[in-house]
Short mmCIF file of C-alpha atoms in Angstrom, two decimals:
data_model
loop_
_atom_site.label_atom_id
_atom_site.label_comp_id
_atom_site.label_asym_id
_atom_site.label_seq_id
_atom_site.Cartn_x
_atom_site.Cartn_y
_atom_site.Cartn_z
CA ILE A 20 -105.29 -64.81 54.32
CA ILE A 21 -106.09 -67.97 53.23
CA PHE A 22 -107.25 -71.24 54.69
CA ILE A 23 -106.08 -74.14 53.17
CA ASP A 24 -108.71 -76.91 55.04
CA GLU A 25 -111.48 -74.81 53.48
CA VAL A 26 -110.01 -75.23 50.10
CA ASN A 27 -109.23 -78.87 50.26
CA ARG A 28 -112.85 -79.15 51.18
CA HIS A 29 -113.51 -77.82 47.91
CA ASN A 30 -110.59 -79.86 46.54
CA HIS A 31 -112.52 -82.29 44.24
CA MET A 32 -109.60 -84.39 42.97
CA MET A 33 -108.80 -85.61 46.20
CA ASN A 34 -109.11 -89.07 45.20
CA SER A 35 -106.28 -88.84 42.71
CA MET A 36 -103.92 -85.65 43.44
CA GLY A 37 -103.97 -85.52 46.99
CA PRO A 38 -103.97 -82.15 48.75
CA ILE A 39 -103.64 -78.62 47.82
CA ARG A 40 -101.12 -76.87 49.54
CA ALA A 41 -100.53 -73.77 48.03
CA CYS A 42 -101.97 -71.10 45.71
CA ASN A 43 -100.11 -69.09 42.90
CA PRO A 44 -98.14 -66.29 43.64
CA CYS A 45 -101.12 -63.56 42.96
CA GLY A 46 -103.12 -65.21 45.63
CA GLU A 47 -106.02 -65.81 43.02
CA GLN A 48 -105.90 -69.66 42.30
CA GLN A 49 -105.18 -72.56 44.41
CA LEU A 50 -103.16 -75.20 42.52
CA HIS A 51 -102.25 -78.54 42.88
CA PHE A 52 -97.79 -79.57 42.47
CA ASN A 53 -96.57 -78.54 38.94
CA ASN A 54 -100.44 -76.80 38.09
CA SER A 55 -100.76 -73.36 36.00
CA CYS A 56 -102.92 -70.57 35.93
CA ASN A 57 -104.95 -70.09 32.55
CA LEU A 58 -106.05 -66.87 33.65
CA GLY A 59 -108.85 -64.54 31.36
CA SER A 60 -110.98 -61.97 32.74
CA ILE A 61 -114.42 -60.54 30.91
CA ASP A 62 -115.79 -56.77 31.62
CA LEU A 63 -119.22 -56.87 33.12
CA SER A 64 -119.45 -53.40 32.48
CA LYS A 65 -120.10 -53.73 28.55
CA PHE A 66 -122.95 -55.69 29.43
CA TYR A 67 -125.01 -52.75 30.58
CA ARG A 68 -127.51 -51.08 28.42
CA GLU A 69 -129.78 -48.36 29.43
CA VAL A 70 -133.74 -49.11 29.38
CA GLY A 71 -136.08 -47.57 31.33
CA ASP A 72 -134.80 -45.92 34.23
CA GLY A 73 -131.54 -47.87 33.70
CA LYS A 74 -131.51 -49.67 37.10
CA ASP A 75 -133.42 -52.96 36.62
CA TRP A 76 -130.57 -55.77 36.92
CA ASP A 77 -132.76 -57.91 35.03
CA GLU A 78 -133.60 -55.67 32.41
CA CYS A 79 -130.15 -53.71 32.12
CA VAL A 80 -127.51 -56.56 31.80
CA ASN A 81 -127.49 -58.05 28.72
CA TRP A 82 -127.38 -61.71 30.38
CA GLU A 83 -127.93 -63.61 27.07
CA LYS A 84 -125.09 -61.86 25.35
CA LEU A 85 -122.95 -62.44 28.74
CA ALA A 86 -123.94 -66.20 28.38
CA HIS A 87 -122.60 -66.26 25.07
CA VAL A 88 -119.64 -64.49 25.64
CA THR A 89 -119.12 -66.70 28.89
CA HIS A 90 -119.28 -69.97 26.31
CA LEU A 91 -116.81 -68.27 23.57
CA THR A 92 -113.63 -67.50 26.25
CA THR A 93 -114.09 -70.49 27.76
CA ARG A 94 -113.22 -72.30 24.67
CA PHE A 95 -110.81 -69.75 24.19
CA LEU A 96 -108.87 -70.75 27.67
CA ASP A 97 -109.46 -74.23 27.14
CA ASN A 98 -107.83 -73.72 23.62
CA VAL A 99 -105.00 -72.10 25.12
CA VAL A 100 -103.86 -75.54 27.65
CA ASP A 101 -103.19 -76.76 23.66
CA ALA A 102 -101.54 -73.40 22.64
CA GLY A 103 -99.78 -73.29 25.62
CA HIS A 104 -95.61 -74.17 25.94
CA PHE A 105 -94.63 -74.97 29.41
CA PRO A 106 -91.32 -75.17 30.85
CA LEU A 107 -91.04 -78.26 32.98
CA PRO A 108 -92.69 -81.57 31.40
CA GLU A 109 -93.78 -82.39 34.83
CA ILE A 110 -95.90 -79.18 34.59
CA ASP A 111 -96.80 -79.99 30.72
CA ASP A 112 -98.51 -83.37 32.11
CA VAL A 113 -100.62 -81.71 34.93
CA VAL A 114 -101.57 -79.38 33.10
CA GLN A 115 -102.63 -81.83 30.25
CA ARG A 116 -104.09 -83.81 32.85
CA THR A 117 -106.38 -81.30 34.38
CA ARG A 118 -106.94 -78.79 31.71
CA PRO A 119 -107.48 -75.43 34.04
CA VAL A 120 -109.21 -72.41 33.47
CA GLY A 121 -109.75 -69.76 35.10
CA LEU A 122 -112.36 -67.56 33.76
CA GLY A 123 -112.94 -64.37 35.75
CA ILE A 124 -114.45 -60.43 35.29
CA MET A 125 -113.07 -57.11 35.76
CA GLY A 126 -116.05 -54.02 35.28
CA PHE A 127 -118.48 -54.76 38.15
CA ALA A 128 -117.70 -51.11 39.89
CA ASP A 129 -118.29 -49.94 36.88
CA LEU A 130 -121.44 -51.89 36.50
CA CYS A 131 -122.64 -50.86 39.51
CA LEU A 132 -122.10 -47.19 38.87
CA LYS A 133 -123.88 -47.60 35.43
CA LEU A 134 -127.05 -49.35 37.55
CA GLY A 135 -126.77 -47.11 40.57
CA ILE A 136 -125.61 -49.23 43.01
CA THR A 137 -123.33 -48.23 45.82
CA TYR A 138 -120.17 -50.86 45.94
CA GLY A 139 -120.67 -52.40 49.37
CA GLU A 140 -124.08 -52.63 50.29
CA GLU A 141 -126.39 -55.31 50.26
CA ASP A 142 -127.60 -54.70 47.20
CA SER A 143 -123.97 -54.98 45.92
CA ILE A 144 -123.75 -57.81 47.67
CA GLN A 145 -127.21 -59.79 46.18
CA PHE A 146 -125.78 -58.53 42.58
CA ILE A 147 -122.46 -60.32 42.93
CA ASP A 148 -123.99 -62.85 43.52
CA LYS A 149 -126.18 -63.51 41.33
CA MET A 150 -123.85 -62.16 38.69
CA MET A 151 -121.04 -64.68 39.23
CA GLY A 152 -123.48 -67.44 40.03
CA PHE A 153 -124.34 -67.10 36.07
CA VAL A 154 -120.95 -66.64 34.86
CA ARG A 155 -120.13 -69.66 36.73
CA ARG A 156 -123.31 -71.62 36.08
CA GLU A 157 -122.46 -70.99 32.35
CA ALA A 158 -118.79 -71.58 32.45
CA TRP A 159 -119.55 -75.27 33.48
CA LYS A 160 -122.26 -75.46 30.59
CA ALA A 161 -119.20 -74.98 27.92
CA SER A 162 -117.14 -76.88 29.59
CA LEU A 163 -119.60 -79.96 29.86
CA ASP A 164 -120.02 -79.44 26.32
CA LEU A 165 -116.34 -79.14 25.43
CA GLY A 166 -116.01 -82.35 27.22
CA ALA A 167 -118.79 -84.41 25.26
CA GLU A 168 -117.25 -82.69 21.98
CA LYS A 169 -113.31 -83.05 22.44
CA GLY A 170 -113.33 -85.47 25.47
CA VAL A 171 -113.08 -85.21 29.38
CA PHE A 172 -110.38 -83.98 31.03
CA PRO A 173 -108.46 -87.30 32.23
CA GLU A 174 -107.92 -86.81 35.87
CA LEU A 175 -112.34 -86.98 36.28
CA GLU A 176 -112.53 -90.76 36.42
CA ALA A 177 -110.90 -91.12 39.72
CA ASN A 178 -113.03 -87.99 40.93
CA LYS A 179 -116.03 -88.77 39.24
CA ASP A 180 -118.42 -88.81 42.39
CA ALA A 181 -116.88 -85.81 43.52
CA TYR A 182 -117.76 -83.67 40.52
CA ALA A 183 -121.45 -85.21 40.05
CA ASP A 184 -122.39 -84.02 43.38
CA PHE A 185 -120.55 -80.58 43.03
CA ILE A 186 -121.88 -79.50 38.83
CA TYR A 187 -125.41 -81.07 39.60
CA ASP A 188 -125.92 -80.17 43.74
CA GLU A 189 -123.64 -77.28 44.46
CA ILE A 190 -123.69 -75.33 40.75
CA GLY A 191 -127.07 -76.96 39.78
CA ILE A 192 -126.79 -78.20 36.38
CA SER A 193 -129.82 -80.62 35.56
CA ARG A 194 -128.80 -84.64 35.97
CA ASP A 195 -129.92 -84.78 32.54
CA VAL A 196 -126.94 -83.23 31.22
CA PRO A 197 -124.08 -85.73 30.66
CA LEU A 198 -120.99 -85.81 33.28
CA THR A 199 -118.42 -84.26 30.52
CA PRO A 200 -116.37 -81.41 31.89
CA ARG A 201 -114.00 -80.63 29.98
CA ASN A 202 -111.60 -78.71 32.63
CA TYR A 203 -110.82 -79.01 36.16
CA GLU A 204 -112.13 -76.06 37.13
CA VAL A 205 -113.31 -73.26 35.13
CA THR A 206 -113.42 -69.93 37.47
CA THR A 207 -111.36 -67.67 39.20
CA ILE A 208 -111.64 -63.85 40.15
CA ALA A 209 -107.97 -61.88 39.51
CA PRO A 210 -106.79 -58.47 40.72
CA THR A 211 -106.67 -57.70 36.74
CA GLY A 212 -104.43 -54.66 37.56
CA THR A 213 -102.93 -53.78 34.63
CA ILE A 214 -105.27 -55.12 32.03
CA SER A 215 -108.25 -53.00 33.44
CA LEU A 216 -106.12 -50.24 33.10
CA VAL A 217 -105.69 -51.45 29.09
CA ALA A 218 -109.67 -51.74 28.87
CA GLU A 219 -110.25 -48.54 30.86
CA THR A 220 -112.32 -50.53 33.39
CA SER A 221 -112.47 -51.60 37.49
CA SER A 222 -110.06 -54.15 38.37
CA GLY A 223 -111.33 -57.71 39.63
CA LEU A 224 -114.67 -57.74 41.62
CA GLU A 225 -112.90 -54.59 43.88
CA PRO A 226 -114.02 -51.24 44.04
CA ASN A 227 -113.04 -48.13 42.20
CA PHE A 228 -109.40 -47.20 43.33
CA SER A 229 -109.91 -43.59 42.88
CA TRP A 230 -111.49 -41.33 40.92
CA ALA A 231 -108.56 -39.59 39.85
CA TYR A 232 -104.62 -40.04 40.42
CA VAL A 233 -101.35 -39.70 39.23
CA ARG A 234 -99.32 -43.32 38.14
CA ARG A 235 -95.31 -42.97 38.19
CA ASP A 236 -93.60 -45.89 37.26
CA THR A 237 -90.59 -47.36 34.95
CA LEU A 238 -92.80 -44.97 32.01
CA GLY A 239 -92.60 -42.33 33.48
CA GLU A 240 -95.84 -39.77 34.92
CA ARG A 241 -99.19 -40.32 33.44
CA TYR A 242 -102.72 -38.79 35.06
CA TYR A 243 -105.47 -41.15 35.21
CA VAL A 244 -108.92 -40.39 35.64
CA HIS A 245 -112.38 -41.89 36.01
CA PRO A 246 -114.74 -41.44 33.26
CA LEU A 247 -117.22 -42.15 34.59
CA ALA A 248 -116.71 -39.68 37.66
CA ALA A 249 -115.67 -37.12 35.07
CA LYS A 250 -119.02 -37.42 33.18
CA ALA A 251 -121.06 -37.42 36.61
CA LEU A 252 -119.75 -33.84 37.37
CA GLY A 253 -120.32 -32.97 33.82
CA LYS A 254 -116.68 -33.28 32.47
CA GLU A 255 -116.28 -34.91 28.84
CA VAL A 256 -112.35 -36.93 28.70
CA ASP A 257 -110.71 -37.48 25.55
CA GLN A 258 -109.25 -40.26 26.98
CA LEU A 259 -106.48 -40.28 23.43
CA ASP A 260 -105.34 -36.29 25.10
CA PRO A 261 -102.72 -36.51 27.60
CA ASP A 262 -104.01 -32.55 28.33
CA SER A 263 -107.55 -33.35 27.96
CA ILE A 264 -107.07 -36.83 31.32
CA LYS A 265 -105.17 -34.05 33.05
CA GLU A 266 -107.53 -31.30 33.25
CA ALA A 267 -110.25 -33.51 33.80
CA ALA A 268 -107.97 -35.27 36.70
CA GLU A 269 -107.50 -31.93 38.66
CA TYR A 270 -111.18 -30.87 38.07
CA VAL A 271 -112.85 -34.05 39.80
CA VAL A 272 -110.29 -33.90 42.88
CA GLU A 273 -111.42 -30.56 43.30
CA HIS A 274 -115.20 -31.25 42.93
CA GLU A 275 -115.06 -34.56 44.70
CA ASP A 276 -117.58 -34.13 47.14
CA GLU A 277 -120.10 -33.40 44.51
CA LEU A 278 -120.06 -36.84 43.09
CA PRO A 279 -123.62 -39.03 43.84
CA SER A 280 -123.81 -40.51 46.46
CA HIS A 281 -123.39 -43.96 45.14
CA PHE A 282 -120.06 -43.19 43.88
CA ILE A 283 -118.19 -45.26 46.47
CA SER A 284 -114.45 -45.36 46.34
CA ALA A 285 -111.59 -48.12 47.65
CA MET A 286 -111.15 -45.11 50.10
CA ASP A 287 -114.54 -44.83 51.60
CA ILE A 288 -114.58 -48.14 52.43
CA THR A 289 -114.35 -49.45 55.84
CA SER A 290 -113.88 -52.71 57.44
CA HIS A 291 -117.84 -53.13 58.68
#
């Protein structure tokens, strides 16, 4: 469900480009006509480090490294705008005028598992608020740095007041920092279905779908098992050995009720 009136209350380019009327096919990015998605995702679970009891957010998340990677990936995605080839000149025109960047995340549910946080409980909501507030703020800092270095996106001039209110008052960046955004937007949370499978991490900011399952598609049939669930049950998995994966998957299914209580999958989450 998308409420397009709410989308346009956060449309900072209303002055020059008018209202947004639709989203992209996957639903994660609301776009003006002829704009394009330019998406990338950071695997948050890779920023866990075991310090003390392994549960403290401030200590066990490598925030300094996450800030560095956020700046790096924002620059990478900005470069994609110049490296891309678009099928219509109208798309190329809008992309060059807005320079869209959609930096997102994956691995949030896995990071919760490592921290002992139960996905869907109040502390997980507080944690994602802190996490995405941090990524969003650092991505905008990176865009401001890029704009000072390479120039701002062309549509900024007609929408400066809206962006000043947004970046300084909502994002919380100091007004001492010049208003030089390189990109009209910098973050998007996409589902990351296939790429999270490749990265062996949980998708987007969603809960883990299941601890073990069989996937059937045009490539055939494959077993999947979540390595953290297997490890919690004392089972090591060789992710390069299909037989090891199948054996672990069957074991996890048989012993799923023995998993620690904070192992919450999509099947366990209710609407309330």
